[in-house]
C-alpha positions as a Markdown table, in Angstrom:
| # | Residue | x | y | z |
|---|---|---|---|---|
| 1 | Met | 142.0 | 35.6 | -58.2 |
| 2 | Val | 141.4 | 39.0 | -56.8 |
| 3 | Pro | 144.1 | 41.8 | -56.6 |
| 4 | Pro | 145.2 | 41.9 | -52.9 |
| 5 | Gly | 143.1 | 44.1 | -50.7 |
| 6 | His | 140.4 | 44.6 | -53.4 |
| 7 | Gly | 137.1 | 43.0 | -54.0 |
| 8 | Gly | 136.4 | 39.8 | -52.1 |
| 9 | His | 133.4 | 39.1 | -49.9 |
| 10 | Gly | 132.5 | 42.3 | -48.1 |
| 11 | Gly | 135.9 | 42.6 | -46.5 |
| 12 | Ser | 137.3 | 45.9 | -45.3 |
| 13 | Gly | 139.6 | 46.2 | -48.3 |
| 14 | His | 142.7 | 46.5 | -46.0 |
| 15 | Gly | 145.0 | 44.0 | -47.7 |
| 16 | His | 146.3 | 40.9 | -46.0 |
| 17 | Gly | 146.6 | 42.0 | -42.3 |
| 18 | Gly | 145.6 | 39.5 | -39.6 |
| 19 | Gly | 142.4 | 37.6 | -40.2 |
| 20 | His | 140.3 | 39.6 | -37.8 |
| 21 | Gly | 138.3 | 36.6 | -37.1 |
| 22 | Arg | 137.9 | 35.6 | -40.7 |
| 23 | Asp | 139.2 | 32.3 | -42.1 |
| 24 | Gln | 142.4 | 32.7 | -43.9 |
| 25 | Arg | 142.0 | 31.4 | -47.5 |
| 26 | Thr | 144.9 | 29.2 | -48.6 |
| 27 | Asp | 143.6 | 28.5 | -52.1 |
| 28 | Leu | 144.3 | 32.1 | -53.4 |
| 29 | Leu | 147.3 | 33.4 | -55.2 |
| 30 | Asp | 148.8 | 36.8 | -54.5 |
| 31 | Ile | 149.8 | 37.9 | -58.0 |
| 32 | Thr | 151.6 | 41.1 | -58.9 |
| 33 | Pro | 150.3 | 42.9 | -62.0 |
| 34 | Glu | 153.7 | 42.3 | -63.7 |
| 35 | Ala | 153.3 | 38.5 | -63.3 |
| 36 | Val | 149.9 | 38.1 | -64.9 |
| 37 | Pro | 150.9 | 38.1 | -68.6 |
| 38 | Ala | 153.6 | 35.4 | -68.1 |
| 39 | Leu | 151.3 | 33.3 | -66.0 |
| 40 | Arg | 148.5 | 33.6 | -68.5 |
| 41 | Ser | 150.9 | 32.6 | -71.3 |
| 42 | Ala | 152.1 | 29.6 | -69.4 |
| 43 | Phe | 148.6 | 28.3 | -68.7 |
| 44 | Ala | 147.5 | 29.0 | -72.3 |
| 45 | Asp | 150.5 | 27.1 | -73.7 |
| 46 | Ala | 149.8 | 24.2 | -71.4 |
| 47 | Lys | 146.2 | 24.1 | -72.4 |
| 48 | Ala | 147.2 | 24.2 | -76.1 |
| 49 | Arg | 149.5 | 21.2 | -75.5 |
| 50 | Val | 146.9 | 19.2 | -73.6 |
| 51 | Asp | 144.3 | 20.0 | -76.3 |
| 52 | Arg | 146.6 | 18.7 | -79.0 |
| 53 | Gln | 147.1 | 15.5 | -77.0 |
| 54 | Leu | 143.3 | 15.2 | -76.7 |
| 55 | Glu | 142.9 | 15.6 | -80.5 |
| 56 | Leu | 145.4 | 12.7 | -81.0 |
| 57 | Gly | 143.8 | 10.7 | -78.3 |
| 58 | Glu | 140.3 | 11.0 | -79.6 |
| 59 | Thr | 141.3 | 9.1 | -82.8 |
| 60 | Gly | 144.4 | 7.1 | -81.7 |
| 61 | Leu | 143.7 | 5.6 | -78.3 |
| 62 | Arg | 140.7 | 3.4 | -79.1 |
| 63 | Val | 141.7 | 0.0 | -80.3 |
| 64 | Asp | 139.9 | -2.7 | -82.1 |
| 65 | Ser | 140.4 | -6.4 | -81.4 |
| 66 | Trp | 143.2 | -7.8 | -83.4 |
| 67 | Ala | 141.3 | -11.0 | -84.1 |
| 68 | Lys | 137.8 | -12.1 | -83.4 |
| 69 | Asp | 138.8 | -14.6 | -80.7 |
| 70 | Pro | 137.8 | -14.1 | -77.0 |
| 71 | Val | 141.3 | -13.2 | -75.9 |
| 72 | Ser | 141.7 | -10.4 | -78.5 |
| 73 | Leu | 138.2 | -9.1 | -77.7 |
| 74 | Asp | 138.9 | -9.1 | -74.0 |
| 75 | Ala | 142.3 | -7.4 | -74.4 |
| 76 | Ala | 140.9 | -4.6 | -76.7 |
| 77 | Gly | 138.1 | -4.0 | -74.2 |
| 78 | Gly | 140.6 | -3.7 | -71.3 |
| 79 | Val | 142.7 | -1.2 | -73.2 |
| 80 | Asn | 139.7 | 0.9 | -74.2 |
| 81 | Arg | 138.4 | 0.9 | -70.6 |
| 82 | Leu | 141.7 | 2.3 | -69.4 |
| 83 | Thr | 142.0 | 4.9 | -72.1 |
| 84 | Val | 138.6 | 6.1 | -73.2 |
| 85 | Asp | 135.6 | 4.1 | -71.8 |
| 86 | Ser | 135.6 | 4.6 | -68.0 |
| 87 | Glu | 135.3 | 7.4 | -65.5 |
| 88 | Arg | 139.0 | 7.3 | -64.8 |
| 89 | Ala | 140.0 | 7.1 | -68.4 |
| 90 | Ala | 143.1 | 8.9 | -69.5 |
| 91 | Leu | 141.1 | 11.1 | -71.9 |
| 92 | Asp | 138.6 | 12.1 | -69.2 |
| 93 | Ala | 141.5 | 13.2 | -67.0 |
| 94 | Leu | 143.0 | 15.2 | -69.8 |
| 95 | Arg | 139.6 | 16.8 | -70.5 |
| 96 | Ala | 139.3 | 17.8 | -66.9 |
| 97 | Tyr | 142.8 | 19.2 | -66.8 |
| 98 | Ser | 142.1 | 21.2 | -70.0 |
| 99 | Ala | 139.0 | 22.7 | -68.4 |
| 100 | Gln | 141.0 | 23.7 | -65.3 |
| 101 | Leu | 143.6 | 25.3 | -67.5 |
| 102 | Asp | 140.9 | 27.1 | -69.4 |
| 103 | Thr | 139.4 | 28.4 | -66.1 |
| 104 | Ala | 142.9 | 29.6 | -65.0 |
| 105 | Val | 143.4 | 31.5 | -68.3 |
| 106 | His | 140.0 | 33.2 | -68.0 |
| 107 | Thr | 140.6 | 34.0 | -64.3 |
| 108 | Leu | 143.9 | 35.6 | -65.2 |
| 109 | Asp | 142.2 | 37.6 | -67.9 |
| 110 | Arg | 139.8 | 38.9 | -65.3 |
| 111 | Val | 142.6 | 39.7 | -62.9 |
| 112 | Ala | 144.4 | 41.7 | -65.6 |
| 113 | Ala | 141.2 | 43.6 | -66.3 |
| 114 | Gln | 140.8 | 44.4 | -62.6 |
| 115 | Tyr | 144.4 | 45.6 | -62.4 |
| 116 | Arg | 143.8 | 47.8 | -65.5 |
| 117 | Leu | 140.7 | 49.3 | -63.9 |
| 118 | Leu | 142.5 | 49.9 | -60.7 |
| 119 | Glu | 145.4 | 51.6 | -62.5 |
| 120 | Glu | 142.9 | 53.8 | -64.4 |
| 121 | Asp | 141.1 | 54.7 | -61.2 |
| 122 | Asn | 144.4 | 55.5 | -59.5 |
| 123 | Ala | 145.5 | 57.7 | -62.5 |
| 124 | Ala | 142.1 | 59.5 | -62.4 |
| 125 | Thr | 142.4 | 60.1 | -58.7 |
| 126 | Val | 146.0 | 61.5 | -59.0 |
| 127 | Thr | 144.9 | 63.7 | -61.9 |
| 128 | Gln | 141.9 | 65.1 | -59.9 |
| 129 | Gln | 144.1 | 65.8 | -56.9 |
| 130 | Gly | 146.7 | 67.4 | -59.1 |
| 131 | Thr | 144.1 | 69.8 | -60.5 |
| 132 | Gly | 142.6 | 70.6 | -57.1 |
| 133 | Gly | 139.5 | 68.5 | -57.7 |
């Protein structure tokens, strides 16, 4: 997430105007500086909730067979495959989601820092122009 019209990949720095032959990115968010803290908070809260579920899941989802008979062993194996032992296990999906939320939080931290730098730069420019510099 880059503040609109700043940074990017060697663009002209002229905001969003027509693509001028470049591919228009549809996977970017246009975030106002005022929205960043609330978005960051929402993603951080979601990550905390997912992480709590992961903690519970790490200890509570794996089941042991209820008896040592073949049916109980097979049933326990099936439950564990669905929840913790396969590529598509619920815990793996939650871990991946937690990692995406973490990336979003860190990205929003960088966006907030970029906006702060931009504001400081703008303030310095206004001060210089006001003093005849």
